[in-house]
Amino acid sequence: MRKVLLVEDNLINRKMLHDILSDDYDVMEAQNGQQALDILAQCAEEISIILLDIVMPIMDGYTFLSIVKNTAQYSSIPIIVTTHNDHESDEVLALERGATDFVTKPYKANVILHRVASLIKLRETAAMVNLYQYDRLTGLYTTEYFYQQARNILTGNPDKTYDIACCNIEKFKLLNDVFGIPAGDALIRALAQIISESVDKRGIACRLWADQFACMVERRSKYSNEDFERILDILKSKFNLQNVVIKWGICPVDAQDLSVEKMCDRAMLAAKSIYGQYGKHFAVYDDLMRGQMLQEQAITDGMQEALNEKQFEVFLQPQFSISQNTISGIEALVRWKHPEMGFLSPAAFIPVFEKNGFITKLDEYVWDRVCEMMRGWDEKGYPKLPVSVNVSRADVYNADLPDTLAQIIKSHALTPDRLHLEVTESAYIGNSENIISIIEKLRSMGFPIEMDDFGSGYSSLNMLNDLPIDVLKLDMRFVQNKTGKPIRHEILQFIIDLAKKMKLKLIAEGVETKEQLERLRVIGCEYVQGYYFAKPMSQHEFEALLEREMANV
Ligand code: C2E
Ligand code: MG
Ligand code: MG
């Protein structure tokens, strides 16, 4: 039953009203304004309506009315003032102060019941509309209502130009995990308020979901990094959080046929394009980004068919032993012979597949192909060279990985020591315990583990001690020093000595010149991979190379 709060000092009146209402409502009673406020403090959200007398001791009805209407949590509760027939001025005064309606004495049961019921219904409908229009956490528009309002504004103001700006708190999930959900909510609310104040009368704003917001504002001449930095500074000053980062993306409203939703997607995409870029607060969606997006889309659209139709080809790049002057191993690197886009290098599609999850399927295919090749080589009597395959971070998250690999090895009657698994250094950070335990499992099954791109910036030397690895693949820039500033000889020497002490095999990648090779030889690096010796090549080319080598021995 809905609750009615009856505020009336006169016992007889109270009883009469109680009798009228108590069949349909749960009636709570207060004898003056103060008592009624106490009840509200306890359970305002349960009360559907208030019936209020004006003349009462301690706190009269007018004072009570003013307080209720000026308190945010109470102000939406409808109030019916009960007056005497002859006091018209009371009614006017009460309505002026925010009373919703009034009933006059003597009480007519039907009239009272009718008014109470219709006011409650009115309020509940309004609340539902509110729920649809306003986000409960922040008070900003909901996504749906924002789209609708934005569309209305655009069609209603064809002479004006607008921009859609979206933002996202970087690593918000992490903040939530570390500080707790209530703190995360508080941060979102504070950001909502700052956004709402910044947008002010120039536009509208909403919370898209979680920590993502969207605004539509009249276009300014130009956005500057400082505009967005200011928002961040206000937020930081409120929360004493130094690490919070917000990325903004802007989509100019140019194409009239594009839905507001699509424009928000584009703005969000622009924001995502600057994730991890220090000091960069915003990016504008442009043709370049559009091109990239279309390319990504084409890659996503074509990937399954490409796999079915064997458009992916496994290339092989030999690794060499410096002292033996022979091929010591091979890295398998995938290529895509795209029917329209031509020959694609992994940089064009691997990051897309890592995002959409397809990498797991592709890698399984590559591993299977590699094992099939090895089987063939064994049958032809080639030397039993190990092949290193790349294992994406996304693969390692998959708890089935050990089974999958075991299955592939078994189906080609090979042993796991032939298939080296390259896991990039950056995969070890973040959810490292989980990843490390899966890698440990793989290693215990007999797969040699290689850390790819070692030294590209993530692992600490300290960590190296605890990681299940057999081989370090030294990141190219140690060899190439293309940044202009030469990598110091001492550092390279240190890494080589360290690898020796830890009994890790070290492979230097990206050796392109004789000078680089000499430098590595002098400081005692044994294994190398790079264009100086051989570029990645097709299976056919590789087999020809191997046969030449075998003939030379
Ligand atoms: P990575 O595993 O570090 O592979 C080494 C990359 O360096 C390869 O690029 C190789 O072609 C290139 N490279 C080799 N020697 C030289 C050299 O002397 N100079 C220069 N400048 N580059 C050299 P690629 O084939 O374009 O592959 C790029 C990355 O894509 C790989 O880096 C790997 O992370 C990823 N990738 C390639 N194939 C696969 C795959 O089948 N699965 C997964 N998950 N990732 C793959
Ligand atoms: Mg690799
Ligand atoms: Mg590498």
Coordinates of C-alpha atoms and ligand atoms in Angstrom, one line a residue:
M1 CA 0.0 0.0 0.0
R2 CA 1.2 3.5 -0.7
K3 CA 2.0 5.8 2.2
V4 CA 0.2 9.1 3.0
L5 CA 1.6 11.5 5.6
L6 CA -1.0 13.3 7.5
V7 CA 0.1 16.6 9.2
E8 CA -2.7 17.9 11.4
D9 CA -2.7 19.1 15.1
N10 CA -6.5 18.7 15.5
L11 CA -7.3 15.2 16.8
I12 CA -10.9 15.1 15.3
N13 CA -9.8 16.3 11.9
R14 CA -6.9 13.8 11.9
K15 CA -9.3 11.0 12.7
M16 CA -11.7 12.0 10.0
L17 CA -9.0 12.1 7.4
H18 CA -7.5 8.9 8.6
D19 CA -10.9 7.1 8.3
I20 CA -11.3 8.4 4.7
L21 CA -7.8 7.3 3.6
S22 CA -7.0 4.2 5.6
D23 CA -8.8 1.7 3.4
D24 CA -6.6 2.6 0.4
Y25 CA -3.5 3.9 2.0
D26 CA -1.0 3.3 4.7
V27 CA -1.5 6.5 6.8
M28 CA 1.3 8.0 8.9
E29 CA 0.5 10.9 11.2
A30 CA 2.3 14.0 12.5
Q31 CA 0.9 16.6 14.9
N32 CA 3.0 19.5 13.6
G33 CA 5.5 20.5 11.0
Q34 CA 8.5 19.5 13.0
Q35 CA 7.2 16.0 13.6
A36 CA 6.5 15.7 9.9
L37 CA 10.0 16.7 9.1
D38 CA 11.3 14.0 11.4
I39 CA 9.3 11.4 9.6
L40 CA 10.5 12.6 6.2
A41 CA 14.1 12.3 7.4
Q42 CA 13.4 8.7 8.2
C43 CA 11.5 7.6 5.1
A44 CA 10.9 10.4 2.6
E45 CA 11.3 8.1 -0.4
E46 CA 8.4 5.9 0.8
I47 CA 5.9 8.7 1.1
S48 CA 3.6 9.2 -1.9
I49 CA 1.8 12.3 -0.8
I50 CA 1.4 14.7 2.2
L51 CA -1.9 16.2 3.5
L52 CA -1.0 19.4 5.4
D53 CA -2.9 21.6 7.8
I54 CA -1.8 25.2 7.9
V55 CA -2.4 26.4 11.4
M56 CA -0.5 24.3 13.8
P57 CA 1.7 24.9 16.9
I58 CA 5.5 24.5 17.0
M59 CA 5.9 24.6 13.2
D60 CA 3.1 25.8 11.0
G61 CA 2.2 24.5 7.6
Y62 CA 3.8 27.4 5.6
T63 CA 7.1 26.9 7.2
F64 CA 6.9 23.2 6.6
L65 CA 5.9 23.8 3.0
S66 CA 8.9 26.1 2.4
I67 CA 11.3 23.6 3.9
V68 CA 10.0 20.7 1.9
K69 CA 9.9 22.5 -1.4
N70 CA 13.5 23.7 -0.9
T71 CA 14.9 20.3 0.0
A72 CA 16.0 18.3 -3.1
Q73 CA 15.1 14.9 -1.7
Y74 CA 11.6 16.0 -0.6
S75 CA 10.6 18.5 -3.2
S76 CA 8.9 16.1 -5.6
I77 CA 6.4 14.9 -3.0
P78 CA 3.0 16.3 -3.8
I79 CA 1.4 18.3 -0.9
I80 CA -2.4 18.8 -0.5
V81 CA -3.2 21.7 1.9
T82 CA -6.4 21.3 4.0
T83 CA -8.1 24.7 4.6
H84 CA -11.4 26.1 5.7
N85 CA -13.9 27.1 3.1
D86 CA -13.9 30.7 4.0
H87 CA -10.1 31.3 3.9
E88 CA -9.4 31.9 0.2
S89 CA -6.3 33.8 1.0
D90 CA -4.8 30.7 2.7
E91 CA -5.2 28.7 -0.4
V92 CA -3.5 31.3 -2.6
L93 CA -0.6 31.6 -0.1
A94 CA -0.3 27.8 0.1
L95 CA -0.2 27.4 -3.7
E96 CA 2.3 30.2 -4.0
R97 CA 4.6 28.3 -1.6
G98 CA 4.5 25.2 -3.6
A99 CA 1.4 23.3 -2.5
T100 CA 0.2 21.0 -5.3
D101 CA -3.5 21.3 -4.5
F102 CA -5.9 21.9 -1.6
V103 CA -9.1 20.5 -0.1
T104 CA -11.6 22.4 2.0
K105 CA -13.3 21.5 5.2
P106 CA -15.8 20.0 5.8
Y107 CA -14.1 17.0 4.1
K108 CA -15.8 15.2 1.3
A109 CA -14.5 11.7 1.2
N110 CA -14.9 11.2 -2.5
V111 CA -13.2 14.5 -3.5
I112 CA -10.2 13.8 -1.2
L113 CA -9.7 10.2 -2.4
H114 CA -10.0 11.3 -6.0
R115 CA -7.4 14.1 -5.6
V116 CA -5.0 12.0 -3.7
A117 CA -5.2 9.2 -6.2
S118 CA -4.7 11.5 -9.2
L119 CA -1.8 13.4 -7.7
I120 CA 0.0 10.2 -6.8
K121 CA -0.5 8.9 -10.4
L122 CA 0.8 12.2 -11.8
R123 CA 3.9 12.1 -9.7
E124 CA 4.6 8.5 -10.6
T125 CA 4.3 9.1 -14.3
A126 CA 6.6 12.1 -14.0
A127 CA 9.1 9.9 -12.2
M128 CA 9.0 7.4 -15.0
V129 CA 9.6 10.0 -17.6
N130 CA 12.4 11.3 -15.5
L131 CA 14.0 7.9 -15.3
Y132 CA 13.9 7.8 -19.1
Q133 CA 15.3 11.3 -19.5
Y134 CA 17.8 11.5 -16.7
D135 CA 20.7 9.3 -15.7
R136 CA 20.2 8.4 -12.1
L137 CA 23.8 8.6 -11.0
T138 CA 24.7 11.9 -12.6
G139 CA 21.5 13.7 -13.3
L140 CA 22.7 14.2 -16.9
Y141 CA 20.5 13.1 -19.8
T142 CA 20.3 9.4 -20.5
T143 CA 21.8 8.2 -23.8
E144 CA 18.5 7.6 -25.5
Y145 CA 17.1 11.0 -24.5
F146 CA 20.4 12.7 -25.5
Y147 CA 20.2 11.2 -29.0
Q148 CA 16.7 12.3 -29.3
Q149 CA 17.3 15.9 -28.0
A150 CA 20.4 16.2 -30.1
R151 CA 18.5 15.3 -33.2
N152 CA 15.8 17.8 -32.3
I153 CA 18.4 20.6 -31.8
L154 CA 20.1 19.8 -35.1
T155 CA 16.9 19.8 -37.2
G156 CA 15.6 22.9 -35.3
N157 CA 18.8 24.9 -35.9
P158 CA 20.0 24.2 -39.5
D159 CA 21.9 27.5 -39.5
K160 CA 24.2 26.7 -36.6
T161 CA 27.2 24.4 -36.5
Y162 CA 27.7 21.8 -33.8
D163 CA 30.3 19.4 -32.5
I164 CA 29.9 16.2 -30.6
A165 CA 32.5 15.6 -27.9
C166 CA 32.8 12.3 -26.1
C167 CA 35.1 11.4 -23.3
N168 CA 36.3 8.5 -21.3
I169 CA 38.3 8.1 -18.2
E170 CA 41.4 6.1 -19.0
K171 CA 41.8 2.9 -17.0
F172 CA 38.6 3.7 -15.0
K173 CA 38.2 0.1 -14.2
L174 CA 41.5 0.1 -12.4
L175 CA 40.4 3.1 -10.4
N176 CA 37.2 1.3 -9.5
D177 CA 39.2 -1.8 -8.4
V178 CA 41.7 0.2 -6.4
F179 CA 39.4 2.7 -4.7
G180 CA 36.1 0.9 -4.7
I181 CA 32.8 1.5 -6.6
P182 CA 31.5 4.3 -4.3
A183 CA 34.6 6.3 -5.0
G184 CA 34.3 5.5 -8.7
D185 CA 30.7 6.7 -8.6
A186 CA 31.7 9.9 -6.9
L187 CA 34.3 10.6 -9.5
I188 CA 31.8 10.0 -12.3
R189 CA 29.3 12.4 -10.6
A190 CA 32.0 15.1 -10.1
L191 CA 33.0 14.8 -13.8
A192 CA 29.4 15.0 -14.8
Q193 CA 29.0 18.2 -12.9
I194 CA 32.1 19.8 -14.4
I195 CA 30.9 18.7 -17.9
S196 CA 27.5 20.1 -17.3
E197 CA 28.8 23.4 -16.1
S198 CA 31.2 23.6 -19.0
V199 CA 28.5 22.9 -21.6
D200 CA 26.1 25.2 -19.8
K201 CA 23.7 26.8 -22.3
R202 CA 25.8 26.1 -25.3
G203 CA 24.6 22.5 -25.6
I204 CA 23.5 19.3 -23.9
A205 CA 25.3 16.5 -22.2
C206 CA 24.7 12.9 -21.2
R207 CA 26.3 9.9 -19.7
L208 CA 26.7 7.3 -22.5
W209 CA 27.5 4.5 -20.0
A210 CA 30.0 3.7 -17.3
D211 CA 32.6 6.4 -17.4
Q212 CA 31.8 7.6 -20.9
F213 CA 30.1 11.0 -21.5
A214 CA 28.9 12.7 -24.6
C215 CA 28.1 16.4 -25.2
M216 CA 26.8 18.3 -28.2
V217 CA 27.9 22.0 -28.2
E218 CA 27.8 24.8 -30.7
R219 CA 31.1 24.9 -32.5
R220 CA 33.9 27.0 -31.3
S221 CA 36.6 28.4 -33.5
K222 CA 39.2 26.0 -32.2
Y223 CA 39.7 23.6 -29.4
S224 CA 42.8 23.7 -27.4
N225 CA 44.5 21.2 -25.1
E226 CA 44.1 23.7 -22.3
D227 CA 40.3 23.6 -22.5
F228 CA 40.4 20.0 -21.6
E229 CA 43.2 20.3 -19.2
R230 CA 41.2 22.7 -17.2
I231 CA 38.4 20.1 -16.7
L232 CA 41.0 17.6 -15.6
D233 CA 42.5 20.1 -13.1
I234 CA 39.1 20.8 -11.5
L235 CA 38.5 17.1 -11.1
K236 CA 42.0 16.5 -9.7
S237 CA 41.6 19.3 -7.2
K238 CA 38.4 17.7 -6.0
F239 CA 39.7 14.2 -5.6
N240 CA 43.4 14.6 -5.0
L241 CA 44.0 12.0 -7.7
Q242 CA 47.1 12.7 -9.7
N243 CA 46.9 9.8 -12.1
V244 CA 43.5 10.3 -13.5
V245 CA 43.5 10.7 -17.3
I246 CA 40.6 11.7 -19.5
K247 CA 40.6 11.4 -23.2
W248 CA 38.3 13.5 -25.4
G249 CA 37.3 12.9 -28.9
I250 CA 35.5 15.3 -31.1
C251 CA 33.3 14.6 -34.1
P252 CA 32.3 17.7 -36.1
V253 CA 28.6 17.5 -37.1
D254 CA 29.1 17.9 -40.9
A255 CA 27.4 15.0 -42.6
Q256 CA 23.7 15.6 -42.0
D257 CA 22.7 12.0 -42.8
L258 CA 24.8 10.5 -40.0
S259 CA 23.0 9.5 -36.9
V260 CA 23.9 11.1 -33.6
E261 CA 24.8 7.6 -32.3
K262 CA 27.3 7.1 -35.2
M263 CA 28.8 10.5 -34.5
C264 CA 29.3 9.6 -30.8
D265 CA 31.0 6.4 -32.0
R266 CA 33.3 8.4 -34.1
A267 CA 34.1 10.9 -31.3
M268 CA 34.8 7.9 -29.0
L269 CA 37.1 6.5 -31.7
A270 CA 39.0 9.7 -31.9
A271 CA 39.4 9.6 -28.1
K272 CA 40.6 6.0 -28.2
S273 CA 43.2 6.9 -30.8
I274 CA 45.1 8.9 -28.1
Y275 CA 45.0 6.4 -25.3
G276 CA 48.3 6.2 -23.6
Q277 CA 49.6 9.4 -25.2
Y278 CA 50.8 11.5 -22.4
G279 CA 49.7 15.1 -22.3
K280 CA 47.3 14.7 -25.2
H281 CA 43.8 15.4 -24.0
F282 CA 41.7 15.4 -27.2
A283 CA 41.7 14.3 -30.8
V284 CA 39.4 15.3 -33.6
Y285 CA 37.8 12.7 -35.9
D286 CA 39.1 13.3 -39.4
D287 CA 39.5 11.7 -42.8
L288 CA 42.6 9.9 -41.8
M289 CA 40.9 8.3 -38.9
R290 CA 38.0 7.5 -41.1
G291 CA 40.3 5.8 -43.6
Q292 CA 41.8 3.7 -40.8
M293 CA 38.4 2.8 -39.5
L294 CA 37.2 1.7 -43.0
Q295 CA 40.4 -0.3 -43.4
E296 CA 39.8 -1.9 -40.0
Q297 CA 36.3 -2.7 -41.0
A298 CA 37.4 -4.3 -44.3
I299 CA 39.9 -6.4 -42.4
T300 CA 37.3 -7.5 -39.9
D301 CA 34.8 -8.2 -42.7
G302 CA 37.2 -10.3 -44.7
M303 CA 39.0 -12.3 -41.9
Q304 CA 36.9 -15.4 -41.6
E305 CA 36.7 -15.9 -45.4
A306 CA 40.5 -15.3 -45.6
L307 CA 41.0 -18.1 -43.1
N308 CA 38.7 -20.5 -44.9
E309 CA 40.3 -19.7 -48.3
K310 CA 43.8 -20.0 -47.1
Q311 CA 44.7 -16.4 -47.8
F312 CA 47.0 -16.3 -44.8
E313 CA 50.5 -17.6 -45.5
V314 CA 53.2 -18.5 -43.1
F315 CA 56.5 -17.0 -43.9
L316 CA 59.8 -18.2 -42.4
Q317 CA 62.8 -16.2 -41.3
P318 CA 65.9 -18.2 -40.4
Q319 CA 68.0 -17.5 -37.3
F320 CA 71.7 -18.0 -37.4
S321 CA 74.4 -19.1 -35.1
I322 CA 77.4 -16.7 -35.4
S323 CA 80.1 -19.1 -34.4
Q324 CA 78.8 -22.1 -36.3
N325 CA 77.7 -20.1 -39.3
T326 CA 74.6 -22.2 -39.8
I327 CA 70.9 -21.8 -39.4
S328 CA 70.0 -22.4 -35.8
G329 CA 66.2 -21.9 -35.8
I330 CA 63.3 -20.3 -37.6
E331 CA 60.6 -17.7 -36.8
A332 CA 57.2 -18.1 -38.4
L333 CA 55.6 -14.8 -39.4
V334 CA 52.2 -14.6 -40.9
R335 CA 51.3 -12.7 -44.1
W336 CA 47.9 -12.0 -45.7
K337 CA 47.5 -12.2 -49.4
H338 CA 44.4 -10.1 -49.5
P339 CA 42.4 -10.3 -52.8
E340 CA 41.9 -6.5 -53.0
M341 CA 44.4 -4.9 -50.7
G342 CA 47.3 -7.0 -51.8
F343 CA 50.1 -8.3 -49.6
L344 CA 49.4 -7.2 -46.0
S345 CA 52.1 -7.2 -43.3
P346 CA 51.1 -8.3 -39.8
A347 CA 51.2 -4.7 -38.5
A348 CA 48.1 -4.0 -40.7
F349 CA 45.9 -6.8 -39.3
I350 CA 47.4 -8.3 -36.1
P351 CA 46.4 -5.3 -33.9
V352 CA 42.8 -5.5 -35.3
F353 CA 42.6 -9.2 -34.6
E354 CA 43.9 -8.7 -31.1
K355 CA 41.1 -6.3 -30.5
N356 CA 38.3 -8.4 -32.0
G357 CA 39.6 -11.7 -30.7
F358 CA 40.2 -13.3 -34.1
I359 CA 43.9 -13.6 -33.3
T360 CA 43.2 -16.8 -31.4
K361 CA 41.9 -18.5 -34.5
L362 CA 44.6 -17.2 -36.8
D363 CA 47.4 -18.2 -34.4
E364 CA 46.0 -21.7 -34.1
Y365 CA 46.0 -21.9 -37.9
V366 CA 49.6 -20.7 -38.0
W367 CA 50.7 -23.1 -35.3
D368 CA 49.1 -25.9 -37.2
R369 CA 50.6 -24.9 -40.5
V370 CA 54.1 -24.7 -38.8
C371 CA 53.7 -28.2 -37.4
E372 CA 52.6 -29.5 -40.7
M373 CA 55.7 -28.0 -42.3
M374 CA 58.0 -29.5 -39.7
R375 CA 56.4 -32.9 -40.2
G376 CA 57.1 -32.6 -43.9
W377 CA 60.7 -31.6 -43.3
D378 CA 61.3 -34.5 -40.9
E379 CA 60.0 -36.8 -43.6
K380 CA 62.4 -35.3 -46.2
G381 CA 65.2 -35.7 -43.8
Y382 CA 66.0 -32.0 -43.2
P383 CA 67.8 -31.1 -39.9
K384 CA 65.4 -30.9 -37.0
L385 CA 65.3 -27.1 -36.6
P386 CA 63.0 -25.6 -34.0
V387 CA 60.4 -23.1 -35.1
S388 CA 59.4 -20.1 -33.0
V389 CA 55.8 -19.0 -33.3
N390 CA 54.3 -15.8 -32.0
V391 CA 51.7 -16.2 -29.2
S392 CA 49.6 -13.1 -28.8
R393 CA 48.7 -11.7 -25.4
A394 CA 45.1 -12.5 -26.2
D395 CA 46.0 -16.2 -26.7
V396 CA 47.6 -16.4 -23.3
Y397 CA 44.5 -15.2 -21.6
N398 CA 42.7 -18.3 -23.0
A399 CA 42.8 -21.1 -20.4
D400 CA 42.5 -23.7 -23.2
L401 CA 45.8 -22.7 -24.7
P402 CA 47.8 -25.6 -23.3
D403 CA 45.3 -28.2 -24.5
T404 CA 45.1 -26.6 -27.9
L405 CA 48.8 -26.6 -28.4
A406 CA 49.2 -30.1 -27.0
Q407 CA 46.5 -31.2 -29.5
I408 CA 48.3 -29.6 -32.5
I409 CA 51.6 -31.1 -31.6
K410 CA 50.1 -34.5 -31.2
S411 CA 48.2 -34.5 -34.4
H412 CA 51.5 -34.0 -36.3
A413 CA 53.4 -36.5 -34.2
L414 CA 55.9 -33.9 -33.0
T415 CA 57.4 -33.2 -29.6
P416 CA 56.8 -29.9 -27.9
D417 CA 60.5 -29.0 -27.8
R418 CA 60.3 -28.3 -31.5
L419 CA 57.8 -25.5 -31.2
H420 CA 59.1 -22.4 -29.4
L421 CA 56.6 -20.0 -28.1
E422 CA 57.3 -16.3 -28.4
V423 CA 55.4 -14.2 -25.9
T424 CA 56.0 -10.4 -26.1
E425 CA 57.5 -8.8 -23.1
S426 CA 54.5 -6.5 -22.6
A427 CA 52.2 -9.5 -22.1
Y428 CA 53.8 -10.2 -18.8
I429 CA 52.6 -7.0 -17.2
G430 CA 49.1 -6.3 -16.0
N431 CA 47.3 -9.5 -15.2
S432 CA 50.6 -11.1 -14.8
E433 CA 49.9 -13.9 -12.3
N434 CA 47.3 -15.4 -14.4
I435 CA 49.5 -15.2 -17.5
I436 CA 52.6 -16.4 -15.8
S437 CA 50.8 -19.5 -14.5
I438 CA 49.6 -20.4 -18.0
I439 CA 53.1 -19.9 -19.4
E440 CA 54.5 -22.0 -16.6
K441 CA 52.1 -24.7 -17.5
L442 CA 53.2 -24.6 -21.2
R443 CA 56.9 -24.7 -20.2
S444 CA 56.3 -27.6 -17.9
M445 CA 54.7 -29.4 -20.9
G446 CA 58.0 -29.0 -22.7
F447 CA 57.5 -26.0 -24.9
P448 CA 60.5 -23.7 -24.8
I449 CA 59.4 -20.1 -23.9
E450 CA 60.9 -17.1 -25.6
M451 CA 60.4 -13.5 -24.4
D452 CA 59.9 -11.4 -27.6
D453 CA 60.8 -7.8 -27.8
F454 CA 62.9 -8.0 -24.7
G455 CA 63.9 -4.5 -23.5
S456 CA 61.1 -2.7 -25.3
G457 CA 60.3 -1.2 -22.0
Y458 CA 58.1 -3.2 -19.7
S459 CA 59.8 -5.8 -17.6
S460 CA 62.2 -5.0 -14.9
L461 CA 65.3 -7.1 -14.5
N462 CA 64.0 -8.1 -11.2
M463 CA 60.9 -9.7 -12.8
L464 CA 63.1 -11.7 -15.1
N465 CA 64.2 -13.8 -12.2
D466 CA 60.7 -15.2 -11.6
L467 CA 59.5 -15.6 -15.2
P468 CA 59.3 -19.0 -16.9
I469 CA 61.5 -18.3 -19.9
D470 CA 64.3 -20.0 -21.8
V471 CA 65.2 -17.5 -24.5
L472 CA 65.4 -13.7 -24.6
K473 CA 64.8 -12.1 -28.0
L474 CA 66.5 -8.8 -27.8
D475 CA 64.4 -5.9 -29.2
M476 CA 65.6 -4.6 -32.5
R477 CA 66.4 -1.1 -31.3
F478 CA 69.3 -2.4 -29.2
V479 CA 70.8 -3.5 -32.4
Q480 CA 69.7 -0.8 -34.8
N481 CA 69.7 2.4 -32.6
K482 CA 67.6 4.2 -35.2
T483 CA 66.6 6.9 -32.7
G484 CA 69.9 8.7 -33.4
K485 CA 71.2 8.2 -29.9
P486 CA 73.3 5.1 -29.9
I487 CA 72.4 2.4 -27.4
R488 CA 75.5 2.3 -25.2
H489 CA 77.8 -0.5 -25.7
E490 CA 77.9 -1.1 -22.0
I491 CA 74.1 -1.7 -21.8
L492 CA 74.2 -4.3 -24.6
Q493 CA 77.2 -6.0 -22.9
F494 CA 75.4 -6.0 -19.6
I495 CA 72.3 -7.7 -21.1
I496 CA 74.4 -10.3 -22.9
D497 CA 76.3 -11.1 -19.6
L498 CA 73.0 -11.2 -17.7
A499 CA 71.5 -13.6 -20.1
K500 CA 74.5 -15.8 -19.8
K501 CA 74.4 -15.7 -16.0
M502 CA 70.8 -16.7 -16.0
K503 CA 71.4 -19.4 -18.5
L504 CA 69.1 -17.8 -21.1
K505 CA 69.7 -18.1 -24.7
L506 CA 69.8 -14.7 -26.3
I507 CA 68.8 -13.9 -29.9
A508 CA 69.4 -10.5 -31.3
E509 CA 66.7 -9.4 -33.8
G510 CA 66.9 -6.9 -36.6
V511 CA 70.5 -7.3 -37.7
E512 CA 70.7 -5.5 -41.0
T513 CA 74.3 -4.6 -41.5
K514 CA 77.8 -6.2 -41.2
E515 CA 78.7 -3.5 -38.6
Q516 CA 75.8 -4.6 -36.4
L517 CA 76.8 -8.2 -36.7
E518 CA 80.4 -7.4 -35.9
R519 CA 79.4 -5.5 -32.8
L520 CA 77.3 -8.4 -31.6
R521 CA 80.0 -10.9 -32.3
V522 CA 82.6 -8.9 -30.4
I523 CA 80.5 -8.7 -27.2
G524 CA 79.6 -12.4 -27.3
C525 CA 76.1 -12.6 -28.7
E526 CA 75.7 -16.0 -30.4
Y527 CA 72.3 -16.0 -32.2
V528 CA 71.0 -13.5 -34.6
Q529 CA 68.0 -12.9 -36.9
G530 CA 67.7 -10.1 -39.4
Y531 CA 67.6 -8.9 -43.0
Y532 CA 71.4 -9.1 -43.2
F533 CA 71.1 -12.9 -43.3
A534 CA 67.6 -13.4 -44.7
K535 CA 64.3 -11.7 -44.9
P536 CA 61.1 -13.7 -44.0
M537 CA 60.3 -15.9 -47.0
S538 CA 57.8 -18.4 -48.3
Q539 CA 58.0 -22.0 -47.4
H540 CA 59.1 -22.8 -50.9
E541 CA 62.0 -20.3 -50.8
F542 CA 63.0 -21.4 -47.4
E543 CA 63.2 -25.0 -48.4
A544 CA 65.4 -24.1 -51.3
L545 CA 67.7 -22.1 -49.0
L546 CA 67.9 -25.1 -46.6
E547 CA 68.8 -27.5 -49.4
R548 CA 71.5 -25.1 -50.6
E549 CA 72.9 -25.0 -47.1
M550 CA 72.8 -28.8 -46.8
A551 CA 74.6 -29.2 -50.1
N552 CA 77.3 -26.9 -48.9
V553 CA 78.1 -28.8 -45.7
Ligands
C2E1 P1 58.1 -9.9 -34.0 O1 57.6 -11.2 -33.5 O2 59.1 -9.2 -33.1 O3 58.8 -10.3 -35.4 C1 59.9 -9.7 -35.9 C2 59.6 -8.7 -36.9 O4 60.8 -8.1 -37.4 C3 59.0 -9.3 -38.2 O5 58.1 -8.3 -38.7 C4 60.2 -9.4 -39.1 O6 59.8 -9.4 -40.5 C5 60.9 -8.2 -38.7 N1 62.3 -8.2 -39.0 C6 63.1 -9.3 -39.1 N2 64.4 -8.9 -39.3 C7 64.4 -7.6 -39.5 C8 65.4 -6.6 -39.8 O7 66.6 -6.9 -40.0 N3 65.0 -5.4 -39.9 C9 63.8 -5.0 -39.7 N4 63.5 -3.7 -39.8 N5 62.8 -5.8 -39.4 C10 63.1 -7.2 -39.3 P2 56.7 -8.8 -39.2 O8 56.7 -10.1 -39.9 O9 56.1 -7.6 -40.0 O10 55.8 -9.0 -37.9 C11 55.6 -7.9 -37.0 C12 55.0 -8.4 -35.7 O11 53.7 -9.0 -35.9 C13 55.8 -9.5 -35.1 O12 56.9 -9.0 -34.4 C14 54.8 -10.2 -34.2 O13 54.7 -9.5 -33.0 C15 53.6 -10.0 -35.0 N6 53.3 -11.3 -35.7 C16 53.8 -11.8 -36.9 N7 53.2 -13.0 -37.2 C17 52.4 -13.3 -36.2 C18 51.6 -14.4 -35.9 O14 51.5 -15.4 -36.6 N8 50.8 -14.4 -34.8 C19 50.9 -13.3 -33.9 N9 50.2 -13.3 -32.8 N10 51.7 -12.2 -34.1 C20 52.4 -12.2 -35.3
MG2 MG 58.3 -12.8 -32.7
MG3 MG 60.5 -9.8 -31.9

